[in-house]
PDB file of C-alpha atoms in Angstrom:
ATOM      1  CA  GLY A   1      31.593  30.510  74.316  1.00 38.00           C
ATOM      2  CA  GLY A   2      33.584  30.978  71.178  1.00 41.00           C
ATOM      3  CA  GLY A   3      34.516  34.404  69.843  1.00 43.00           C
ATOM      4  CA  GLY A   4      38.178  33.972  68.942  1.00 49.00           C
ATOM      5  CA  ASP A   5      37.926  36.540  66.184  1.00 55.00           C
ATOM      6  CA  ALA A   6      36.207  39.126  68.521  1.00 53.00           C
ATOM      7  CA  ARG A   7      38.745  38.508  71.172  1.00 53.00           C
ATOM      8  CA  THR A   8      41.625  39.411  68.924  1.00 55.00           C
ATOM      9  CA  SER A   9      39.986  42.500  67.423  1.00 65.00           C
ATOM     10  CA  SER A  10      41.635  44.834  69.905  1.00 65.00           C
ATOM     11  CA  LEU A  11      45.063  43.412  69.007  1.00 67.00           C
ATOM     12  CA  ALA A  12      44.254  43.709  65.325  1.00 72.00           C
ATOM     13  CA  ALA A  13      43.226  47.336  65.751  1.00 67.00           C
ATOM     14  CA  LEU A  14      46.476  48.115  67.574  1.00 62.00           C
ATOM     15  CA  ALA A  15      48.623  46.447  64.976  1.00 68.00           C
ATOM     16  CA  ALA A  16      46.835  47.867  61.905  1.00 69.00           C
ATOM     17  CA  PRO A  17      48.640  50.453  59.799  1.00 70.00           C
ATOM     18  CA  SER A  18      47.460  53.962  60.693  1.00 67.00           C
ATOM     19  CA  ALA A  19      48.398  57.494  59.819  1.00 60.00           C
ATOM     20  CA  ALA A  20      51.036  59.118  61.930  1.00 57.00           C
ATOM     21  CA  SER A  21      50.792  62.857  62.106  1.00 52.00           C
ATOM     22  CA  ARG A  22      51.646  65.656  64.530  1.00 56.00           C
ATOM     23  CA  LYS A  23      48.766  67.850  63.589  1.00 58.00           C
ATOM     24  CA  ALA A  24      45.214  66.680  63.081  1.00 60.00           C
ATOM     25  CA  SER A  25      44.836  68.843  59.998  1.00 62.00           C
ATOM     26  CA  ALA A  26      48.114  67.862  58.395  1.00 63.00           C
ATOM     27  CA  VAL A  27      48.287  65.380  55.603  1.00 68.00           C
ATOM     28  CA  PRO A  28      49.970  62.223  56.992  1.00 66.00           C
ATOM     29  CA  ARG A  29      53.313  61.414  55.398  1.00 72.00           C
ATOM     30  CA  ALA A  30      53.858  58.170  57.260  1.00 80.00           C
ATOM     31  CA  THR A  31      52.116  55.224  58.771  1.00 78.00           C
ATOM     32  CA  LYS A  32      52.866  53.196  61.843  1.00 78.00           C
ATOM     33  CA  GLN A  33      52.155  49.554  62.406  1.00 80.00           C
ATOM     34  CA  LEU A  34      52.916  47.092  65.090  1.00 83.00           C
ATOM     35  CA  THR A  35      54.629  43.831  63.934  1.00 90.00           C
ATOM     36  CA  PHE A  36      56.751  41.257  65.743  1.00 92.00           C
ATOM     37  CA  CYS A  37      60.233  40.497  64.442  1.00 93.00           C
ATOM     38  CA  ALA A  38      60.728  37.718  67.026  1.00 93.00           C
ATOM     39  CA  LEU A  39      58.258  35.979  69.299  1.00 94.00           C
ATOM     40  CA  PRO A  40      59.027  35.858  72.943  1.00 94.00           C
ATOM     41  CA  PRO A  41      58.471  32.673  75.055  1.00 95.00           C
ATOM     42  CA  THR A  42      56.328  34.798  77.464  1.00 96.00           C
ATOM     43  CA  LEU A  43      54.225  37.652  76.216  1.00 96.00           C
ATOM     44  CA  CYS A  44      53.102  40.378  78.615  1.00 96.00           C
ATOM     45  CA  ILE A  45      50.234  42.632  77.442  1.00 94.00           C
ATOM     46  CA  VAL A  46      49.786  45.771  79.498  1.00 91.00           C
ATOM     47  CA  LEU A  47      46.320  47.299  79.151  1.00 90.00           C
ATOM     48  CA  LYS A  48      46.125  51.071  79.620  1.00 84.00           C
ATOM     49  CA  ARG A  49      43.698  51.346  82.520  1.00 82.00           C
ATOM     50  CA  PHE A  50      44.353  54.968  83.544  1.00 78.00           C
ATOM     51  CA  CYS A  51      44.324  58.241  81.631  1.00 77.00           C
ATOM     52  CA  TRP A  52      44.725  61.947  82.484  1.00 73.00           C
ATOM     53  CA  LEU A  53      41.621  64.019  81.865  1.00 72.00           C
ATOM     54  CA  GLY A  54      42.036  67.722  81.460  1.00 69.00           C
ATOM     55  CA  ASP A  55      43.730  69.571  84.357  1.00 68.00           C
ATOM     56  CA  THR A  56      42.941  67.109  87.073  1.00 65.00           C
ATOM     57  CA  ASP A  57      45.543  66.002  89.494  1.00 68.00           C
ATOM     58  CA  ALA A  58      44.404  62.374  89.407  1.00 68.00           C
ATOM     59  CA  PRO A  59      44.257  59.936  86.512  1.00 74.00           C
ATOM     60  CA  ALA A  60      40.835  58.471  85.678  1.00 76.00           C
ATOM     61  CA  LYS A  61      40.183  54.754  85.543  1.00 78.00           C
ATOM     62  CA  VAL A  62      39.525  53.307  82.105  1.00 82.00           C
ATOM     63  CA  ASN A  63      36.891  50.562  82.412  1.00 80.00           C
ATOM     64  CA  THR A  64      36.734  49.656  78.699  1.00 84.00           C
ATOM     65  CA  ARG A  65      35.856  45.984  78.361  1.00 89.00           C
ATOM     66  CA  VAL A  66      38.727  44.175  76.588  1.00 90.00           C
ATOM     67  CA  ALA A  67      37.977  40.576  75.683  1.00 92.00           C
ATOM     68  CA  PHE A  68      40.928  38.200  75.726  1.00 94.00           C
ATOM     69  CA  PRO A  69      41.203  34.497  74.853  1.00 96.00           C
ATOM     70  CA  LEU A  70      42.348  31.874  77.398  1.00 97.00           C
ATOM     71  CA  ASP A  71      43.943  29.695  74.677  1.00 97.00           C
ATOM     72  CA  GLY A  72      45.047  29.959  71.090  1.00 96.00           C
ATOM     73  CA  LEU A  73      45.996  33.637  70.791  1.00 96.00           C
ATOM     74  CA  ASP A  74      47.435  33.637  67.285  1.00 95.00           C
ATOM     75  CA  LEU A  75      50.101  36.180  66.652  1.00 95.00           C
ATOM     76  CA  SER A  76      50.979  35.007  63.113  1.00 93.00           C
ATOM     77  CA  PRO A  77      48.967  37.791  61.370  1.00 92.00           C
ATOM     78  CA  PHE A  78      51.191  40.308  63.336  1.00 91.00           C
ATOM     79  CA  CYS A  79      54.550  38.833  62.435  1.00 93.00           C
ATOM     80  CA  ALA A  80      56.846  40.909  60.166  1.00 92.00           C
ATOM     81  CA  PRO A  81      57.377  39.232  56.790  1.00 91.00           C
ATOM     82  CA  ASN A  82      60.712  37.440  56.375  1.00 91.00           C
ATOM     83  CA  SER A  83      61.475  37.685  60.122  1.00 91.00           C
ATOM     84  CA  ASP A  84      62.328  35.210  62.770  1.00 91.00           C
ATOM     85  CA  ALA A  85      58.783  35.628  64.047  1.00 90.00           C
ATOM     86  CA  SER A  86      57.326  34.593  60.626  1.00 90.00           C
ATOM     87  CA  ARG A  87      59.469  31.538  60.551  1.00 89.00           C
ATOM     88  CA  ALA A  88      58.693  30.431  64.135  1.00 90.00           C
ATOM     89  CA  PRO A  89      57.201  26.923  64.438  1.00 89.00           C
ATOM     90  CA  SER A  90      54.375  28.354  66.523  1.00 92.00           C
ATOM     91  CA  ALA A  91      52.735  31.757  66.981  1.00 94.00           C
ATOM     92  CA  TYR A  92      50.083  30.580  69.373  1.00 96.00           C
ATOM     93  CA  TYR A  93      49.911  31.597  72.983  1.00 97.00           C
ATOM     94  CA  ASN A  94      47.940  30.482  76.052  1.00 97.00           C
ATOM     95  CA  LEU A  95      47.039  32.698  78.948  1.00 98.00           C
ATOM     96  CA  VAL A  96      48.753  31.739  82.151  1.00 98.00           C
ATOM     97  CA  SER A  97      48.132  34.655  84.455  1.00 98.00           C
ATOM     98  CA  ILE A  98      46.344  38.012  84.706  1.00 98.00           C
ATOM     99  CA  VAL A  99      46.533  40.898  87.099  1.00 96.00           C
ATOM    100  CA  VAL A 100      43.281  42.783  87.805  1.00 94.00           C
ATOM    101  CA  HIS A 101      42.666  46.281  89.207  1.00 90.00           C
ATOM    102  CA  HIS A 102      39.545  46.599  91.347  1.00 90.00           C
ATOM    103  CA  GLY A 103      38.536  50.223  92.124  1.00 83.00           C
ATOM    104  CA  VAL A 104      37.774  53.566  90.621  1.00 79.00           C
ATOM    105  CA  SER A 105      41.143  55.259  90.514  1.00 75.00           C
ATOM    106  CA  LEU A 106      44.875  54.866  90.453  1.00 71.00           C
ATOM    107  CA  ARG A 107      45.133  56.188  93.959  1.00 75.00           C
ATOM    108  CA  SER A 108      42.660  53.809  95.459  1.00 80.00           C
ATOM    109  CA  GLY A 109      41.710  50.251  94.631  1.00 85.00           C
ATOM    110  CA  HIS A 110      43.094  46.757  94.968  1.00 92.00           C
ATOM    111  CA  TYR A 111      45.044  44.309  92.760  1.00 93.00           C
ATOM    112  CA  THR A 112      44.316  40.657  92.550  1.00 97.00           C
ATOM    113  CA  ALA A 113      45.798  37.987  90.394  1.00 98.00           C
ATOM    114  CA  PHE A 114      44.632  34.824  88.538  1.00 98.00           C
ATOM    115  CA  ALA A 115      46.996  32.081  87.665  1.00 98.00           C
ATOM    116  CA  ARG A 116      46.693  28.820  85.745  1.00 98.00           C
ATOM    117  CA  HIS A 117      48.139  25.773  87.374  1.00 97.00           C
ATOM    118  CA  ASP A 118      49.859  22.987  85.390  1.00 92.00           C
ATOM    119  CA  ASP A 119      46.701  20.858  85.632  1.00 92.00           C
ATOM    120  CA  ASP A 120      44.762  23.588  83.808  1.00 95.00           C
ATOM    121  CA  THR A 121      42.949  24.860  86.852  1.00 97.00           C
ATOM    122  CA  TRP A 122      42.592  28.595  87.577  1.00 98.00           C
ATOM    123  CA  TRP A 123      43.344  30.106  91.004  1.00 98.00           C
ATOM    124  CA  HIS A 124      42.402  33.603  92.312  1.00 98.00           C
ATOM    125  CA  PHE A 125      44.908  35.218  94.606  1.00 98.00           C
ATOM    126  CA  ASN A 126      43.395  38.005  96.774  1.00 97.00           C
ATOM    127  CA  ASP A 127      45.809  38.797  99.587  1.00 95.00           C
ATOM    128  CA  LEU A 128      45.657  35.831 101.967  1.00 96.00           C
ATOM    129  CA  LYS A 129      42.619  34.284 100.208  1.00 97.00           C
ATOM    130  CA  VAL A 130      43.300  31.768  97.518  1.00 98.00           C
ATOM    131  CA  ARG A 131      40.473  29.954  95.733  1.00 98.00           C
ATOM    132  CA  ARG A 132      39.871  27.882  92.704  1.00 98.00           C
ATOM    133  CA  VAL A 133      37.780  29.477  89.955  1.00 98.00           C
ATOM    134  CA  ASN A 134      36.466  28.405  86.563  1.00 97.00           C
ATOM    135  CA  ASP A 135      37.353  29.676  83.085  1.00 97.00           C
ATOM    136  CA  ALA A 136      34.217  31.867  82.945  1.00 97.00           C
ATOM    137  CA  HIS A 137      35.263  33.693  86.027  1.00 97.00           C
ATOM    138  CA  VAL A 138      38.661  34.515  84.497  1.00 97.00           C
ATOM    139  CA  LEU A 139      37.045  35.667  81.255  1.00 96.00           C
ATOM    140  CA  ALA A 140      34.643  37.874  83.245  1.00 95.00           C
ATOM    141  CA  GLN A 141      37.594  40.218  84.171  1.00 95.00           C
ATOM    142  CA  GLU A 142      37.332  42.139  80.885  1.00 92.00           C
ATOM    143  CA  ASP A 143      36.732  45.497  82.546  1.00 87.00           C
ATOM    144  CA  GLY A 144      39.554  45.266  85.086  1.00 89.00           C
ATOM    145  CA  ALA A 145      42.289  43.115  83.558  1.00 93.00           C
ATOM    146  CA  TYR A 146      45.494  45.194  83.676  1.00 90.00           C
ATOM    147  CA  LEU A 147      48.245  42.705  82.812  1.00 95.00           C
ATOM    148  CA  LEU A 148      47.891  39.570  80.601  1.00 97.00           C
ATOM    149  CA  PHE A 149      50.661  36.965  80.618  1.00 98.00           C
ATOM    150  CA  TYR A 150      50.765  34.469  77.847  1.00 98.00           C
ATOM    151  CA  GLU A 151      53.119  31.568  77.150  1.00 97.00           C
ATOM    152  CA  ARG A 152      53.980  30.418  73.647  1.00 96.00           C
ATOM    153  CA  VAL A 153      52.651  27.015  72.830  1.00 95.00           C
ATOM    154  CA  ASP A 154      55.332  24.692  71.279  1.00 87.00           C
ATOM    155  CA  ALA A 155      54.673  23.389  67.781  1.00 71.00           C
ATOM    156  CA  GLY A 156      52.971  20.018  67.972  1.00 65.00           C
ATOM    157  CA  ASP A 157      51.557  20.806  71.441  1.00 62.00           C
ATOM    158  CA  ASP A 158      47.890  20.205  71.385  1.00 55.00           C
ATOM    159  CA  ASP A 159      47.209  22.819  74.075  1.00 52.00           C
ATOM    160  CA  ALA A 160      46.504  25.534  71.522  1.00 49.00           C
ATOM    161  CA  ASP A 161      42.779  26.031  71.203  1.00 49.00           C
ATOM    162  CA  ASP A 162      41.853  27.880  68.066  1.00 46.00           C
ATOM    163  CA  ASP A 163      38.416  28.991  69.112  1.00 46.00           C
ATOM    164  CA  GLY A 164      39.792  30.971  72.183  1.00 44.00           C
ATOM    165  CA  ASP A 165      37.109  29.902  74.589  1.00 48.00           C
ATOM    166  CA  GLY A 166      39.320  27.872  76.946  1.00 45.00           C
ATOM    167  CA  SER A 167      37.437  24.609  76.366  1.00 43.00           C
TER     168      SER A 167
END
């Protein structure tokens, strides 16, 4: 289905200005914000899937669902004003590959990959098993997606899909 706005909310939250402070009780004197000064031809988004909890020796798996669009990821709201990125002919990206972690911890589990072929079909690579999958199967990886690889869509290319549902 649609949901392009919901699918970019995580990126918007990351890029939004926020208070930067060393102490929780201190009055913030600065803000931080993520903006792009230049847009790469290939964008790799690494999702933090492991965190250290307390005094344990092993990191815990983070299974937070992160929705991501197959097509039409628009980075223009995150381009720095008066930068090369803001003057780029296109700030749209289409997903071309993802890496997924299956398992409960960093020390155990399995990685698989999904890749989009030139004919717009998706393939799932799981060791020696390779099979064709549909868009819905790729989008269902919200709780295990670890790496997202996007390619910038050239201006005038009609592959950018503004609703982000891959149709």
